[in-house]
Amino acid sequence: MSKYIIPVLIIILLVFSVVKKVKPYNAFIEGAKQSIDLTFSIFPYLVGVLILSELFEISGLADMFSNLVSPLFSLFGIPKELTKLVIIKPFSGSGSLAILSDVYLKFGVDSYIARCASAIYGSSETVFFISSVYFAKSKNKKLFLPILISLIASFFSTVFACFICKIL
């Protein structure tokens, strides 16, 4: 059944474009042109976020900050072994995936720590990457409050994910 979904959606799209009297190929080309402009406009923001996240990891600040906040995270039920994952996840998806892989190797995939790490990885987002993409084209450049709210929501999803893993 699932192999028919995309062809059916394409047919529906073509029928809808005929009904609306829109030339689908021309609309596709126009959308592709706009995506190129969007790519060039957000590129500097993405480069900035990627460089800063890599510098955060390489400089040792991630480890220092992790050691500093791990007692606080423990109060919220986040295992100290996962502090670095919680800190890196808002900055870098690939960096947090590397940490997740290390957790699997060190603790095994069926351990409590690995289950928490999986839930944290799946229940949080790369806040700074998404913010850089969204605010690159937004007229509103007041970044502090939306990013703060996103980080708080990400933290509480992490706390809740660890709580669920503990009771299951």
mmCIF file of C-alpha atoms in Angstrom:
data_model
loop_
_atom_site.group_PDB
_atom_site.id
_atom_site.type_symbol
_atom_site.label_atom_id
_atom_site.label_comp_id
_atom_site.label_asym_id
_atom_site.label_seq_id
_atom_site.Cartn_x
_atom_site.Cartn_y
_atom_site.Cartn_z
ATOM 1 C CA MET A 1 0.000 0.000 0.000
ATOM 2 C CA SER A 2 2.742 2.464 0.941
ATOM 3 C CA LYS A 3 4.411 2.172 -2.473
ATOM 4 C CA TYR A 4 1.298 3.744 -4.029
ATOM 5 C CA ILE A 5 1.183 6.837 -1.800
ATOM 6 C CA ILE A 6 3.683 8.990 -3.705
ATOM 7 C CA PRO A 7 2.320 8.196 -7.190
ATOM 8 C CA VAL A 8 -1.208 8.878 -5.949
ATOM 9 C CA LEU A 9 -0.089 12.170 -4.410
ATOM 10 C CA ILE A 10 1.582 13.188 -7.680
ATOM 11 C CA ILE A 11 -1.577 12.396 -9.635
ATOM 12 C CA ILE A 12 -3.694 14.346 -7.150
ATOM 13 C CA LEU A 13 -1.295 17.284 -7.426
ATOM 14 C CA LEU A 14 -1.465 17.218 -11.231
ATOM 15 C CA VAL A 15 -5.273 17.024 -11.219
ATOM 16 C CA PHE A 16 -5.442 19.862 -8.683
ATOM 17 C CA SER A 17 -3.132 22.010 -10.831
ATOM 18 C CA VAL A 18 -5.322 21.418 -13.900
ATOM 19 C CA VAL A 19 -8.438 22.386 -11.931
ATOM 20 C CA LYS A 20 -6.725 25.544 -10.618
ATOM 21 C CA LYS A 21 -5.292 26.249 -14.106
ATOM 22 C CA VAL A 22 -1.705 26.270 -12.872
ATOM 23 C CA LYS A 23 1.106 24.930 -15.011
ATOM 24 C CA PRO A 24 2.806 22.432 -12.679
ATOM 25 C CA TYR A 25 6.203 22.463 -14.399
ATOM 26 C CA ASN A 26 6.388 26.261 -14.353
ATOM 27 C CA ALA A 27 5.336 26.316 -10.704
ATOM 28 C CA PHE A 28 8.034 23.753 -9.913
ATOM 29 C CA ILE A 29 10.703 25.813 -11.702
ATOM 30 C CA GLU A 30 9.598 28.977 -9.864
ATOM 31 C CA GLY A 31 9.809 27.147 -6.535
ATOM 32 C CA ALA A 32 13.279 25.844 -7.407
ATOM 33 C CA LYS A 33 14.428 29.414 -8.198
ATOM 34 C CA GLN A 34 13.142 30.614 -4.835
ATOM 35 C CA SER A 35 14.884 27.758 -3.029
ATOM 36 C CA ILE A 36 18.216 28.778 -4.536
ATOM 37 C CA ASP A 37 17.745 32.343 -3.284
ATOM 38 C CA LEU A 38 16.795 31.001 0.148
ATOM 39 C CA THR A 39 19.862 28.774 0.228
ATOM 40 C CA PHE A 40 22.193 31.679 -0.505
ATOM 41 C CA SER A 41 20.503 33.918 2.066
ATOM 42 C CA ILE A 42 20.704 31.401 4.937
ATOM 43 C CA PHE A 43 24.172 30.059 4.094
ATOM 44 C CA PRO A 44 26.116 32.576 6.258
ATOM 45 C CA TYR A 45 23.886 31.834 9.250
ATOM 46 C CA LEU A 46 24.352 28.085 8.859
ATOM 47 C CA VAL A 47 28.114 28.422 8.507
ATOM 48 C CA GLY A 48 28.203 30.544 11.656
ATOM 49 C CA VAL A 49 26.215 28.017 13.686
ATOM 50 C CA LEU A 50 28.256 25.069 12.412
ATOM 51 C CA ILE A 51 31.595 26.768 13.106
ATOM 52 C CA LEU A 52 30.543 27.901 16.576
ATOM 53 C CA SER A 53 29.228 24.458 17.512
ATOM 54 C CA GLU A 54 32.446 22.821 16.330
ATOM 55 C CA LEU A 55 34.560 25.361 18.224
ATOM 56 C CA PHE A 56 32.447 24.760 21.337
ATOM 57 C CA GLU A 57 33.306 21.063 21.161
ATOM 58 C CA ILE A 58 36.959 21.319 20.104
ATOM 59 C CA SER A 59 37.882 24.066 22.588
ATOM 60 C CA GLY A 60 36.873 21.934 25.542
ATOM 61 C CA LEU A 61 34.106 24.338 26.585
ATOM 62 C CA ALA A 62 31.549 21.582 26.068
ATOM 63 C CA ASP A 63 33.373 19.322 28.543
ATOM 64 C CA MET A 64 33.874 22.132 31.080
ATOM 65 C CA PHE A 65 30.240 23.218 30.852
ATOM 66 C CA SER A 66 29.117 19.597 31.050
ATOM 67 C CA ASN A 67 31.058 19.051 34.285
ATOM 68 C CA LEU A 68 29.663 22.306 35.673
ATOM 69 C CA VAL A 69 25.965 21.576 35.052
ATOM 70 C CA SER A 70 25.859 17.804 35.565
ATOM 71 C CA PRO A 71 24.984 18.130 39.293
ATOM 72 C CA LEU A 72 22.099 20.450 38.381
ATOM 73 C CA PHE A 73 20.901 18.081 35.652
ATOM 74 C CA SER A 74 21.027 15.195 38.140
ATOM 75 C CA LEU A 75 18.500 17.065 40.295
ATOM 76 C CA PHE A 76 16.098 16.911 37.347
ATOM 77 C CA GLY A 77 16.669 13.185 36.805
ATOM 78 C CA ILE A 78 19.030 13.467 33.849
ATOM 79 C CA PRO A 79 21.887 10.974 34.232
ATOM 80 C CA LYS A 80 25.282 12.675 34.458
ATOM 81 C CA GLU A 81 26.538 10.479 31.618
ATOM 82 C CA LEU A 82 24.104 12.260 29.291
ATOM 83 C CA THR A 83 24.918 15.848 30.242
ATOM 84 C CA LYS A 84 27.120 16.322 27.199
ATOM 85 C CA LEU A 85 24.362 15.020 24.906
ATOM 86 C CA VAL A 86 21.881 17.480 26.418
ATOM 87 C CA ILE A 87 24.333 20.351 25.913
ATOM 88 C CA ILE A 88 25.406 19.473 22.357
ATOM 89 C CA LYS A 89 21.944 18.611 20.967
ATOM 90 C CA PRO A 90 20.731 22.245 20.602
ATOM 91 C CA PHE A 91 23.864 23.046 18.599
ATOM 92 C CA SER A 92 24.639 20.045 16.439
ATOM 93 C CA GLY A 93 22.628 17.070 15.251
ATOM 94 C CA SER A 94 25.683 15.216 13.974
ATOM 95 C CA GLY A 95 27.636 15.952 17.172
ATOM 96 C CA SER A 96 24.798 14.649 19.311
ATOM 97 C CA LEU A 97 24.479 11.594 17.079
ATOM 98 C CA ALA A 98 28.174 10.871 17.681
ATOM 99 C CA ILE A 99 27.609 11.151 21.439
ATOM 100 C CA LEU A 100 24.572 8.868 21.150
ATOM 101 C CA SER A 101 26.695 6.277 19.333
ATOM 102 C CA ASP A 102 29.340 6.497 22.061
ATOM 103 C CA VAL A 103 26.656 5.941 24.706
ATOM 104 C CA TYR A 104 25.477 2.833 22.853
ATOM 105 C CA LEU A 105 29.005 1.462 22.683
ATOM 106 C CA LYS A 106 29.825 2.244 26.309
ATOM 107 C CA PHE A 107 26.572 1.218 28.028
ATOM 108 C CA GLY A 108 24.854 -1.089 25.522
ATOM 109 C CA VAL A 109 21.705 -0.286 23.597
ATOM 110 C CA ASP A 110 19.308 -1.841 26.128
ATOM 111 C CA SER A 111 20.608 -0.009 29.193
ATOM 112 C CA TYR A 112 18.721 2.700 31.044
ATOM 113 C CA ILE A 113 21.338 5.271 29.977
ATOM 114 C CA ALA A 114 20.991 4.298 26.302
ATOM 115 C CA ARG A 115 17.196 4.407 26.456
ATOM 116 C CA CYS A 116 17.372 7.877 28.006
ATOM 117 C CA ALA A 117 19.908 8.976 25.390
ATOM 118 C CA SER A 118 17.655 7.724 22.592
ATOM 119 C CA ALA A 119 14.644 9.507 24.056
ATOM 120 C CA ILE A 120 16.646 12.718 24.526
ATOM 121 C CA TYR A 121 17.945 12.542 20.978
ATOM 122 C CA GLY A 122 14.447 11.989 19.622
ATOM 123 C CA SER A 123 12.624 14.482 21.819
ATOM 124 C CA SER A 124 14.824 17.525 21.359
ATOM 125 C CA GLU A 125 15.901 19.635 18.431
ATOM 126 C CA THR A 126 18.946 21.442 17.114
ATOM 127 C CA VAL A 127 17.566 24.784 18.302
ATOM 128 C CA PHE A 128 20.323 27.013 16.967
ATOM 129 C CA PHE A 129 20.389 25.381 13.524
ATOM 130 C CA ILE A 130 16.610 25.642 13.130
ATOM 131 C CA SER A 131 16.669 29.215 14.441
ATOM 132 C CA SER A 132 19.332 30.217 11.956
ATOM 133 C CA VAL A 133 17.278 28.809 9.079
ATOM 134 C CA TYR A 134 14.015 30.361 10.278
ATOM 135 C CA PHE A 135 15.329 33.800 11.221
ATOM 136 C CA ALA A 136 17.446 34.164 8.075
ATOM 137 C CA LYS A 137 14.310 35.044 6.108
ATOM 138 C CA SER A 138 12.240 36.450 8.956
ATOM 139 C CA LYS A 139 11.826 40.194 9.293
ATOM 140 C CA ASN A 140 11.783 39.821 13.062
ATOM 141 C CA LYS A 141 15.387 39.610 14.250
ATOM 142 C CA LYS A 142 14.580 39.495 17.978
ATOM 143 C CA LEU A 143 16.136 36.102 18.592
ATOM 144 C CA PHE A 144 16.578 35.948 22.349
ATOM 145 C CA LEU A 145 13.043 35.102 23.489
ATOM 146 C CA PRO A 146 12.200 32.461 20.840
ATOM 147 C CA ILE A 147 15.546 30.729 21.342
ATOM 148 C CA LEU A 148 15.169 30.847 25.124
ATOM 149 C CA ILE A 149 11.676 29.341 24.915
ATOM 150 C CA SER A 150 12.950 26.635 22.544
ATOM 151 C CA LEU A 151 15.833 25.778 24.870
ATOM 152 C CA ILE A 152 13.512 25.596 27.890
ATOM 153 C CA ALA A 153 11.069 23.383 25.979
ATOM 154 C CA SER A 154 13.942 21.180 24.848
ATOM 155 C CA PHE A 155 15.205 20.886 28.424
ATOM 156 C CA PHE A 156 11.792 19.911 29.771
ATOM 157 C CA SER A 157 11.342 17.355 26.994
ATOM 158 C CA THR A 158 14.676 15.905 28.098
ATOM 159 C CA VAL A 159 13.561 15.768 31.741
ATOM 160 C CA PHE A 160 10.278 14.149 30.743
ATOM 161 C CA ALA A 161 12.042 11.651 28.442
ATOM 162 C CA CYS A 162 14.332 10.537 31.299
ATOM 163 C CA PHE A 163 11.348 10.292 33.641
ATOM 164 C CA ILE A 164 9.449 8.072 31.189
ATOM 165 C CA CYS A 165 12.536 5.858 30.721
ATOM 166 C CA LYS A 166 12.869 5.510 34.475
ATOM 167 C CA ILE A 167 9.282 4.349 35.046
ATOM 168 C CA LEU A 168 9.217 1.977 32.060
#
